Tab-separated table of C-alpha atoms in Angstrom:
chain	number	residue	atom	x	y	z
U	33	UNK	CA	-55.917	41.645	170.824
U	34	UNK	CA	-58.784	39.660	169.100
U	35	UNK	CA	-59.116	40.722	165.368
U	36	UNK	CA	-62.511	40.033	163.767
U	37	UNK	CA	-62.921	38.284	160.409
U	38	UNK	CA	-65.116	40.573	158.391
U	39	UNK	CA	-67.992	39.246	156.825
U	40	UNK	CA	-71.208	40.710	155.060
U	41	UNK	CA	-73.409	38.719	157.379
U	42	UNK	CA	-71.951	40.305	160.666
U	43	UNK	CA	-72.091	43.755	158.934
U	44	UNK	CA	-68.520	44.382	159.927
U	45	UNK	CA	-66.807	47.134	157.936
U	46	UNK	CA	-63.998	47.070	155.497
U	47	UNK	CA	-62.227	50.415	154.540
U	48	UNK	CA	-60.168	51.092	151.529
U	49	UNK	CA	-56.780	52.728	152.340
U	50	UNK	CA	-53.220	52.135	151.650
U	51	UNK	CA	-49.671	52.723	153.217
U	52	UNK	CA	-48.244	54.905	154.342
U	53	UNK	CA	-50.626	56.083	156.826
U	54	UNK	CA	-50.124	59.908	156.330
U	55	UNK	CA	-52.407	62.732	155.462
U	56	UNK	CA	-51.741	64.783	152.463
U	57	UNK	CA	-50.400	68.305	153.112
U	58	UNK	CA	-51.970	71.486	152.531
U	59	UNK	CA	-55.658	70.171	152.726
U	60	UNK	CA	-56.993	73.787	153.293
U	61	UNK	CA	-54.849	75.411	150.673
U	62	UNK	CA	-56.317	73.890	147.683
U	63	UNK	CA	-59.836	72.581	147.141
U	64	UNK	CA	-59.946	71.042	143.609
U	65	UNK	CA	-62.817	69.477	141.944
U	66	UNK	CA	-66.445	68.995	142.939
U	67	UNK	CA	-66.681	67.206	146.356
U	68	UNK	CA	-69.450	64.675	147.190
U	69	UNK	CA	-72.285	65.729	149.380
U	70	UNK	CA	-71.343	62.891	151.914
U	71	UNK	CA	-67.767	62.116	152.600
U	72	UNK	CA	-67.545	58.293	153.301
U	73	UNK	CA	-65.476	55.096	153.156
U	74	UNK	CA	-66.555	51.880	151.637
U	75	UNK	CA	-67.112	48.666	153.336
U	76	UNK	CA	-68.081	45.061	152.429
U	77	UNK	CA	-66.309	43.171	149.518
U	78	UNK	CA	-68.886	44.230	147.136
U	79	UNK	CA	-68.096	48.140	148.008
U	80	UNK	CA	-71.947	48.847	147.850
U	81	UNK	CA	-72.300	50.464	151.211
U	82	UNK	CA	-70.647	53.093	152.988
U	83	UNK	CA	-69.782	54.526	156.648
U	84	UNK	CA	-69.750	58.201	157.191
U	85	UNK	CA	-66.453	59.633	157.987
U	86	UNK	CA	-66.092	62.466	160.538
U	87	UNK	CA	-63.626	65.443	160.608
U	88	UNK	CA	-61.380	63.869	162.920
U	89	UNK	CA	-61.116	60.663	160.772
U	90	UNK	CA	-60.942	62.390	157.462
U	91	UNK	CA	-57.625	61.039	156.506
U	92	UNK	CA	-58.970	57.941	155.680
U	93	UNK	CA	-60.646	59.504	152.695
U	94	UNK	CA	-57.777	62.010	151.922
U	95	UNK	CA	-55.232	59.112	151.453
U	96	UNK	CA	-57.695	58.189	148.561
U	97	UNK	CA	-56.434	54.418	147.957
U	98	UNK	CA	-58.614	51.971	145.997
U	99	UNK	CA	-60.525	48.953	147.572
U	100	UNK	CA	-57.545	46.571	146.966
U	101	UNK	CA	-56.372	47.367	150.406
U	102	UNK	CA	-58.836	46.837	153.273
U	103	UNK	CA	-58.882	47.835	156.928
U	104	UNK	CA	-60.745	45.781	159.546
U	105	UNK	CA	-62.171	46.038	163.020
U	106	UNK	CA	-60.844	44.703	166.524
U	107	UNK	CA	-62.987	44.139	169.486
U	108	UNK	CA	-59.812	44.437	171.493
U	109	UNK	CA	-59.833	43.582	175.222
U	110	UNK	CA	-57.746	46.494	176.132
U	111	UNK	CA	-59.128	49.861	176.757
U	112	UNK	CA	-59.440	52.268	173.888
U	113	UNK	CA	-56.936	55.051	174.016
U	114	UNK	CA	-57.464	58.847	173.110
U	115	UNK	CA	-57.105	59.095	169.206
U	116	UNK	CA	-58.093	55.398	168.508
U	117	UNK	CA	-60.516	55.404	165.368
U	118	UNK	CA	-63.754	53.660	166.071
U	119	UNK	CA	-66.806	52.357	164.099
U	120	UNK	CA	-69.807	53.176	165.743
U	121	UNK	CA	-73.467	52.634	165.043
U	122	UNK	CA	-75.948	55.371	165.868
U	123	UNK	CA	-78.458	54.460	168.429
U	124	UNK	CA	-80.195	57.498	169.512
U	125	UNK	CA	-80.202	61.152	168.332
U	126	UNK	CA	-79.504	63.579	171.061
U	127	UNK	CA	-77.526	67.039	170.951
U	128	UNK	CA	-75.581	66.550	167.915
U	129	UNK	CA	-77.589	65.749	165.022
U	130	UNK	CA	-75.148	66.385	162.459
U	131	UNK	CA	-71.495	64.779	161.769
U	132	UNK	CA	-68.961	67.387	160.870
U	133	UNK	CA	-66.869	66.390	157.973
U	134	UNK	CA	-63.927	67.945	156.237
U	135	UNK	CA	-63.963	71.406	154.642
U	136	UNK	CA	-66.804	72.416	157.077
U	137	UNK	CA	-69.387	69.959	155.514
U	138	UNK	CA	-72.089	68.482	157.897
U	139	UNK	CA	-74.038	65.425	157.366
U	140	UNK	CA	-77.307	64.808	159.134
U	141	UNK	CA	-77.239	61.635	161.462
U	142	UNK	CA	-80.025	59.070	161.509
U	143	UNK	CA	-80.458	56.128	163.845
U	144	UNK	CA	-78.579	53.144	162.358
U	145	UNK	CA	-75.861	55.260	160.419
U	146	UNK	CA	-72.502	53.763	160.958
U	147	UNK	CA	-69.858	56.434	161.392
U	148	UNK	CA	-65.934	56.570	161.972
U	149	UNK	CA	-64.907	58.738	164.839
U	150	UNK	CA	-62.069	59.040	167.297
U	151	UNK	CA	-61.956	58.560	170.869
U	152	UNK	CA	-61.172	61.671	172.939
U	153	UNK	CA	-61.787	63.672	176.074
U	154	UNK	CA	-63.517	67.001	175.774
U	155	UNK	CA	-63.653	70.175	177.859
U	156	UNK	CA	-66.482	72.453	176.843
U	157	UNK	CA	-67.995	74.500	179.625
U	158	UNK	CA	-70.834	75.466	177.353
U	159	UNK	CA	-71.558	71.809	176.250
U	160	UNK	CA	-69.930	68.630	177.566
U	161	UNK	CA	-67.341	67.583	179.804
U	162	UNK	CA	-66.250	63.844	178.679
U	163	UNK	CA	-63.634	61.272	179.234
U	164	UNK	CA	-62.296	58.367	177.148
U	165	UNK	CA	-64.212	55.192	178.170
U	166	UNK	CA	-62.434	52.313	179.748
U	167	UNK	CA	-64.060	49.902	177.219
U	168	UNK	CA	-65.901	49.349	174.162
U	169	UNK	CA	-69.214	49.640	175.545
U	170	UNK	CA	-72.003	52.171	174.556
U	171	UNK	CA	-70.881	55.821	174.631
U	172	UNK	CA	-71.639	59.390	173.431
U	173	UNK	CA	-70.899	61.604	170.471
U	174	UNK	CA	-69.318	64.401	172.621
U	175	UNK	CA	-68.468	66.749	169.566
U	176	UNK	CA	-69.950	66.865	166.278
U	177	UNK	CA	-66.610	66.731	164.661
U	178	UNK	CA	-66.387	63.028	165.554
U	179	UNK	CA	-65.307	62.621	169.203
U	180	UNK	CA	-66.588	59.668	170.953
U	181	UNK	CA	-66.413	59.524	174.891
U	182	UNK	CA	-68.568	59.310	177.890
U	183	UNK	CA	-70.317	62.696	179.155
U	184	UNK	CA	-69.249	63.385	182.743
U	185	UNK	CA	-71.133	66.637	182.970
U	186	UNK	CA	-73.051	69.087	180.734
U	187	UNK	CA	-74.309	72.474	180.674
U	188	UNK	CA	-77.856	72.868	181.615
U	189	UNK	CA	-78.922	73.948	178.071
U	190	UNK	CA	-77.706	70.746	176.457
U	191	UNK	CA	-80.059	67.944	175.280
U	192	UNK	CA	-78.942	64.524	176.139
U	193	UNK	CA	-76.005	63.312	173.910
U	194	UNK	CA	-76.341	61.384	170.771
U	195	UNK	CA	-75.644	57.738	171.597
U	196	UNK	CA	-73.271	55.439	169.972
U	197	UNK	CA	-72.620	51.852	170.003
U	198	UNK	CA	-69.036	50.986	169.154
U	199	UNK	CA	-68.597	48.061	166.480
U	200	UNK	CA	-64.832	47.943	166.974
U	201	UNK	CA	-61.521	49.678	166.594
U	202	UNK	CA	-60.278	50.459	163.078
U	203	UNK	CA	-57.382	48.333	162.215
U	204	UNK	CA	-54.878	48.342	159.263
U	205	UNK	CA	-54.284	45.519	156.910
U	206	UNK	CA	-51.995	44.057	159.630
U	207	UNK	CA	-54.543	43.987	162.304
U	208	UNK	CA	-53.105	46.941	164.122
U	209	UNK	CA	-55.377	49.708	165.574
U	210	UNK	CA	-55.062	52.876	163.816
U	211	UNK	CA	-54.862	56.132	165.902
U	212	UNK	CA	-54.575	59.590	164.655
U	213	UNK	CA	-50.996	59.358	165.767
U	214	UNK	CA	-50.606	57.039	162.874
U	215	UNK	CA	-52.149	59.582	160.447
U	216	UNK	CA	-50.200	62.572	161.715
U	217	UNK	CA	-48.822	64.877	159.158
U	218	UNK	CA	-44.866	64.801	158.895
U	219	UNK	CA	-43.464	68.091	160.109
U	220	UNK	CA	-40.046	68.510	158.995
U	221	UNK	CA	-37.650	70.819	160.994
U	222	UNK	CA	-36.607	74.072	159.261
U	223	UNK	CA	-33.580	76.387	159.540
U	224	UNK	CA	-35.463	79.510	158.914
U	225	UNK	CA	-36.725	82.649	160.825
U	226	UNK	CA	-40.032	82.301	162.307
U	227	UNK	CA	-42.637	84.685	160.978
U	228	UNK	CA	-44.012	87.330	163.592
U	229	UNK	CA	-46.737	85.153	165.251
U	230	UNK	CA	-49.890	86.575	166.891
U	231	UNK	CA	-51.889	84.280	169.365
U	232	UNK	CA	-55.659	84.871	170.105
U	233	UNK	CA	-56.567	83.811	173.477
U	234	UNK	CA	-59.946	84.151	175.197
U	235	UNK	CA	-61.925	84.546	178.408
U	236	UNK	CA	-63.911	81.527	177.732
U	237	UNK	CA	-65.612	79.200	175.145
U	238	UNK	CA	-67.580	81.450	172.802
U	239	UNK	CA	-65.716	84.682	173.637
U	240	UNK	CA	-65.084	85.231	169.915
U	241	UNK	CA	-61.591	83.855	169.476
U	242	UNK	CA	-62.202	82.069	166.237
U	243	UNK	CA	-64.131	85.107	164.655
U	244	UNK	CA	-61.062	87.541	165.800
U	245	UNK	CA	-58.600	85.113	164.421
U	246	UNK	CA	-60.313	84.986	161.024
U	247	UNK	CA	-60.887	88.784	160.937
U	248	UNK	CA	-57.200	89.305	161.626
U	249	UNK	CA	-56.071	86.646	158.957
U	250	UNK	CA	-58.359	88.742	156.567
U	251	UNK	CA	-56.918	91.972	157.408
U	252	UNK	CA	-53.133	90.767	157.107
U	253	UNK	CA	-54.223	89.049	153.816
U	254	UNK	CA	-55.497	92.466	152.505
U	255	UNK	CA	-52.459	94.010	153.541
U	256	UNK	CA	-50.528	92.050	151.112
U	257	UNK	CA	-49.183	89.306	153.433
U	258	UNK	CA	-49.188	85.472	153.165
U	259	UNK	CA	-50.922	84.273	156.399
U	260	UNK	CA	-50.525	80.860	158.011
U	261	UNK	CA	-53.137	79.893	160.729
U	262	UNK	CA	-53.152	77.215	163.260
U	263	UNK	CA	-55.730	75.999	166.055
U	264	UNK	CA	-53.256	74.619	168.542
U	265	UNK	CA	-55.631	73.227	171.267
U	266	UNK	CA	-59.302	72.289	171.481
U	267	UNK	CA	-61.630	69.711	170.408
U	268	UNK	CA	-61.389	68.423	166.723
U	269	UNK	CA	-64.065	70.109	164.577
U	270	UNK	CA	-64.076	71.580	160.918
U	271	UNK	CA	-65.713	74.879	161.729
U	272	UNK	CA	-62.615	76.733	162.922
U	273	UNK	CA	-59.985	75.738	160.489
U	274	UNK	CA	-62.530	76.194	157.491
U	275	UNK	CA	-63.209	79.670	158.689
U	276	UNK	CA	-59.581	80.475	158.869
U	277	UNK	CA	-59.069	79.194	155.392
U	278	UNK	CA	-62.138	81.270	154.080
U	279	UNK	CA	-60.639	84.256	155.615
U	280	UNK	CA	-57.753	84.080	153.478
U	281	UNK	CA	-55.126	82.037	155.251
U	282	UNK	CA	-52.670	80.682	152.685
U	283	UNK	CA	-52.320	77.494	154.919
U	284	UNK	CA	-54.237	75.989	157.966
U	285	UNK	CA	-53.036	73.304	160.359
U	286	UNK	CA	-54.564	72.192	163.588
U	287	UNK	CA	-53.870	69.650	166.365
U	288	UNK	CA	-55.888	66.849	164.507
U	289	UNK	CA	-53.136	67.004	161.566
U	290	UNK	CA	-50.692	66.432	164.142
U	291	UNK	CA	-52.155	63.298	165.473
U	292	UNK	CA	-54.611	64.414	168.398
U	293	UNK	CA	-58.301	64.270	168.462
U	294	UNK	CA	-58.402	66.636	171.343
U	295	UNK	CA	-55.856	68.332	173.626
U	296	UNK	CA	-57.852	68.011	176.834
U	297	UNK	CA	-55.975	66.098	179.566
U	298	UNK	CA	-52.676	65.860	177.401
U	299	UNK	CA	-49.391	66.076	179.167
U	300	UNK	CA	-47.794	69.691	178.620
U	301	UNK	CA	-44.878	68.396	176.650
U	302	UNK	CA	-47.189	67.092	174.029
U	303	UNK	CA	-49.076	70.365	173.754
U	304	UNK	CA	-45.894	72.165	173.435
U	305	UNK	CA	-44.977	69.897	170.645
U	306	UNK	CA	-48.254	70.532	168.759
U	307	UNK	CA	-47.617	74.501	169.177
U	308	UNK	CA	-43.886	74.060	167.786
U	309	UNK	CA	-45.131	71.649	165.015
U	310	UNK	CA	-47.666	73.932	163.822
U	311	UNK	CA	-45.298	76.921	163.818
U	312	UNK	CA	-42.605	74.872	162.063
U	313	UNK	CA	-45.078	73.725	159.451
U	314	UNK	CA	-46.216	77.182	158.743
U	315	UNK	CA	-42.920	78.533	158.526
U	316	UNK	CA	-41.644	76.020	156.264
U	317	UNK	CA	-44.484	77.071	153.871
U	318	UNK	CA	-43.152	80.485	153.607
U	319	UNK	CA	-45.681	82.550	155.324
U	320	UNK	CA	-45.244	86.214	156.341
U	321	UNK	CA	-47.329	86.166	159.485
U	322	UNK	CA	-48.878	83.455	161.659
U	323	UNK	CA	-52.030	83.685	163.507
U	324	UNK	CA	-52.646	81.058	166.284
U	325	UNK	CA	-55.813	80.348	168.164
U	326	UNK	CA	-55.600	78.819	171.704
U	327	UNK	CA	-58.900	77.160	172.645
U	328	UNK	CA	-61.090	77.956	175.650
U	329	UNK	CA	-60.383	80.337	178.295
U	330	UNK	CA	-57.148	81.361	179.989
U	331	UNK	CA	-58.131	79.568	183.058
U	332	UNK	CA	-58.613	76.223	181.242
U	333	UNK	CA	-55.976	73.774	182.521
U	334	UNK	CA	-53.912	73.348	179.140
U	335	UNK	CA	-54.420	76.976	178.034
U	336	UNK	CA	-53.148	78.209	181.539
U	337	UNK	CA	-50.191	75.944	181.531
U	338	UNK	CA	-49.259	76.532	177.909
U	339	UNK	CA	-49.153	80.323	178.032
U	340	UNK	CA	-46.704	80.105	180.949
U	341	UNK	CA	-44.270	77.860	179.170
U	342	UNK	CA	-40.927	79.032	177.856
U	343	UNK	CA	-41.694	77.927	174.370
U	344	UNK	CA	-45.037	80.023	174.191
U	345	UNK	CA	-43.136	83.021	175.249
U	346	UNK	CA	-40.266	82.597	172.722
U	347	UNK	CA	-42.623	81.683	169.819
U	348	UNK	CA	-45.529	84.299	170.303
U	349	UNK	CA	-44.862	87.928	169.731
U	350	UNK	CA	-48.278	89.312	170.743
U	351	UNK	CA	-51.565	88.414	172.019
U	352	UNK	CA	-54.917	89.684	170.922
U	353	UNK	CA	-57.387	89.009	173.834
U	354	UNK	CA	-61.103	88.069	173.119
U	355	UNK	CA	-63.587	88.604	175.917
U	356	UNK	CA	-67.390	88.062	176.411
U	357	UNK	CA	-68.026	91.024	178.705
U	358	UNK	CA	-66.073	93.971	180.138
U	359	UNK	CA	-65.356	92.662	183.613
U	360	UNK	CA	-63.675	89.523	182.238
U	361	UNK	CA	-61.983	91.471	179.567
U	362	UNK	CA	-60.318	93.774	182.322
U	363	UNK	CA	-59.652	90.888	184.569
U	364	UNK	CA	-58.060	88.884	181.626
U	365	UNK	CA	-55.810	91.645	180.358
U	366	UNK	CA	-54.431	92.226	184.019
U	367	UNK	CA	-53.928	88.336	184.370
U	368	UNK	CA	-51.848	88.375	181.067
U	369	UNK	CA	-49.945	91.540	182.065
U	370	UNK	CA	-49.104	89.905	185.415
U	371	UNK	CA	-47.662	86.901	183.612
U	372	UNK	CA	-45.510	89.401	181.441
U	373	UNK	CA	-47.194	88.330	178.371
U	374	UNK	CA	-47.403	90.649	175.289
U	375	UNK	CA	-51.085	91.497	174.943
U	376	UNK	CA	-51.558	94.241	172.434
U	377	UNK	CA	-55.246	94.414	171.795
U	378	UNK	CA	-58.625	93.532	173.130
U	379	UNK	CA	-61.682	92.358	171.044
U	380	UNK	CA	-64.354	89.669	170.772
U	381	UNK	CA	-68.010	89.403	171.767
U	382	UNK	CA	-68.113	92.193	174.053
U	383	UNK	CA	-67.506	94.704	171.173
U	384	UNK	CA	-70.758	93.847	169.889
U	385	UNK	CA	-72.215	96.041	172.638
U	386	UNK	CA	-71.130	99.853	172.653
U	387	UNK	CA	-71.687	100.179	176.439
U	388	UNK	CA	-69.671	96.999	177.151
U	389	UNK	CA	-66.872	98.119	174.892
U	390	UNK	CA	-66.816	101.611	176.578
U	391	UNK	CA	-66.523	100.024	179.768
U	392	UNK	CA	-63.591	97.938	178.544
U	393	UNK	CA	-61.842	100.871	177.172
U	394	UNK	CA	-61.986	102.484	180.517
U	395	UNK	CA	-60.619	99.702	182.332
U	396	UNK	CA	-57.568	98.656	180.026
U	397	UNK	CA	-54.632	100.402	178.506
U	398	UNK	CA	-54.603	98.712	175.115
U	399	UNK	CA	-56.595	99.431	172.027
U	400	UNK	CA	-60.045	97.688	171.953
U	401	UNK	CA	-61.162	96.909	168.469
U	402	UNK	CA	-64.487	95.799	167.151
U	403	UNK	CA	-63.954	92.531	165.529
U	404	UNK	CA	-64.837	93.660	161.957
U	405	UNK	CA	-62.335	96.302	162.567
U	406	UNK	CA	-59.529	93.753	162.471
U	407	UNK	CA	-60.257	93.067	158.845
U	408	UNK	CA	-58.948	96.399	157.971
U	409	UNK	CA	-55.506	95.925	156.584
U	410	UNK	CA	-54.266	99.132	158.279
U	411	UNK	CA	-55.584	97.900	161.683
U	412	UNK	CA	-54.199	94.349	161.080
U	413	UNK	CA	-50.854	95.621	159.835
U	414	UNK	CA	-50.498	97.905	162.900
U	415	UNK	CA	-51.062	94.908	165.355
U	416	UNK	CA	-48.426	92.855	163.433
U	417	UNK	CA	-46.095	96.027	163.753
U	418	UNK	CA	-46.903	96.124	167.571
U	419	UNK	CA	-46.220	92.460	167.590
U	420	UNK	CA	-42.641	93.191	166.121
U	421	UNK	CA	-41.979	96.011	168.789
U	422	UNK	CA	-43.102	93.778	171.530
U	423	UNK	CA	-41.227	90.772	170.554
U	424	UNK	CA	-38.020	93.011	170.299
U	425	UNK	CA	-38.559	94.368	173.755
U	426	UNK	CA	-39.457	91.008	175.333
U	427	UNK	CA	-36.033	90.220	176.454
U	428	UNK	CA	-35.570	87.261	174.294
U	429	UNK	CA	-32.788	86.850	171.975
U	430	UNK	CA	-33.580	86.745	168.111
U	431	UNK	CA	-32.375	83.218	168.406
U	432	UNK	CA	-35.375	82.301	170.273
U	433	UNK	CA	-37.441	83.629	167.396
U	434	UNK	CA	-35.924	80.921	165.140
U	435	UNK	CA	-36.978	77.170	165.046
U	436	UNK	CA	-33.578	75.737	164.806
U	437	UNK	CA	-33.991	73.953	168.172
U	438	UNK	CA	-37.244	72.288	167.279
U	439	UNK	CA	-36.796	68.777	168.175
U	440	UNK	CA	-37.988	66.682	165.174
U	441	UNK	CA	-41.004	65.737	163.211
U	442	UNK	CA	-44.210	64.969	164.832
U	443	UNK	CA	-44.837	61.383	163.751
U	444	UNK	CA	-46.881	58.444	165.052
U	445	UNK	CA	-43.672	57.521	167.283
U	446	UNK	CA	-43.083	61.006	168.521
U	447	UNK	CA	-46.688	61.969	169.566
U	448	UNK	CA	-47.643	58.613	171.053
């Protein structure tokens, strides 16, 4: 690996950060103080210039160390890996005109901006399919939350992607490339009963999963419960975790906290560790109920594989299914039932149409709720009660509802 010496003349970037490379816990639980309109890290010895920091790279800001410790850049000859942090210059504005930052902030992008993002693959049928490049050549901003990749295919409604010129991989003070795995939140195993857990799955991207999850969080909170929430698969972006926090979740965690920019193309053991790590974290923070969002549709590769694992079946007591139309709603519920998964309610985009909702009611034998109705504490509490009954009849012993068999902290070593 060749490490560049950083100079003002070369416009290479210095970042201020200090060991250990760990994010602070509870980032969505408390928001203290007035935040800057642009989240950035300083570079150059004089500290008079900044690079915009994406949501995926937010830990560089959250660590909060002063400028006495500086990070560097590497033009490694080895291909970048998913999760590696990279400094890029914006060379062309396309589909993504804003950079997503922590707490739902969005910062307008301009040609010439320098931004810190993470390499990652993306699966988004309504937007882009992308892969991690094999080199540090020009690439694309494939997700506004801060994912660099190369577009393989795109939906016909998409504009060309915003173009990036990588300046180098971000390195620590020892010249080692920093990946999200190095910034992963430490998750400590707990010897405690797991709270009742409801997972929100859907027919596809944009079926209403996040809105359903947020409404359910709201309803459970109004019922007097301390709710933990997690997005366990998908593409790193601030919108979904921020909405969960805004809905009243006492604690929110997602896969980026656990060391991954995206979950597309991850081996299933790593996806399972994200699921169990998120549940362990929320359990350790004494939540009364957990709401999980699983991204994309039930035919997407990682989602389809995850929901069939023994770990998912052991740790999820009920499923609320979000659908975009009545046909996919009926087909999706039947598929889940064929897999003997505990789907207890149907909601999502289809409930915006009374006719579509009526068609779904006629085709399924579970309650169909308008999304807004899930914010009603009586409705949300009943779904949680249904989860308890379903979990009790699932044939799983109570011991499977505990996390005593969790295999250890998710750290840079265990997620790599």
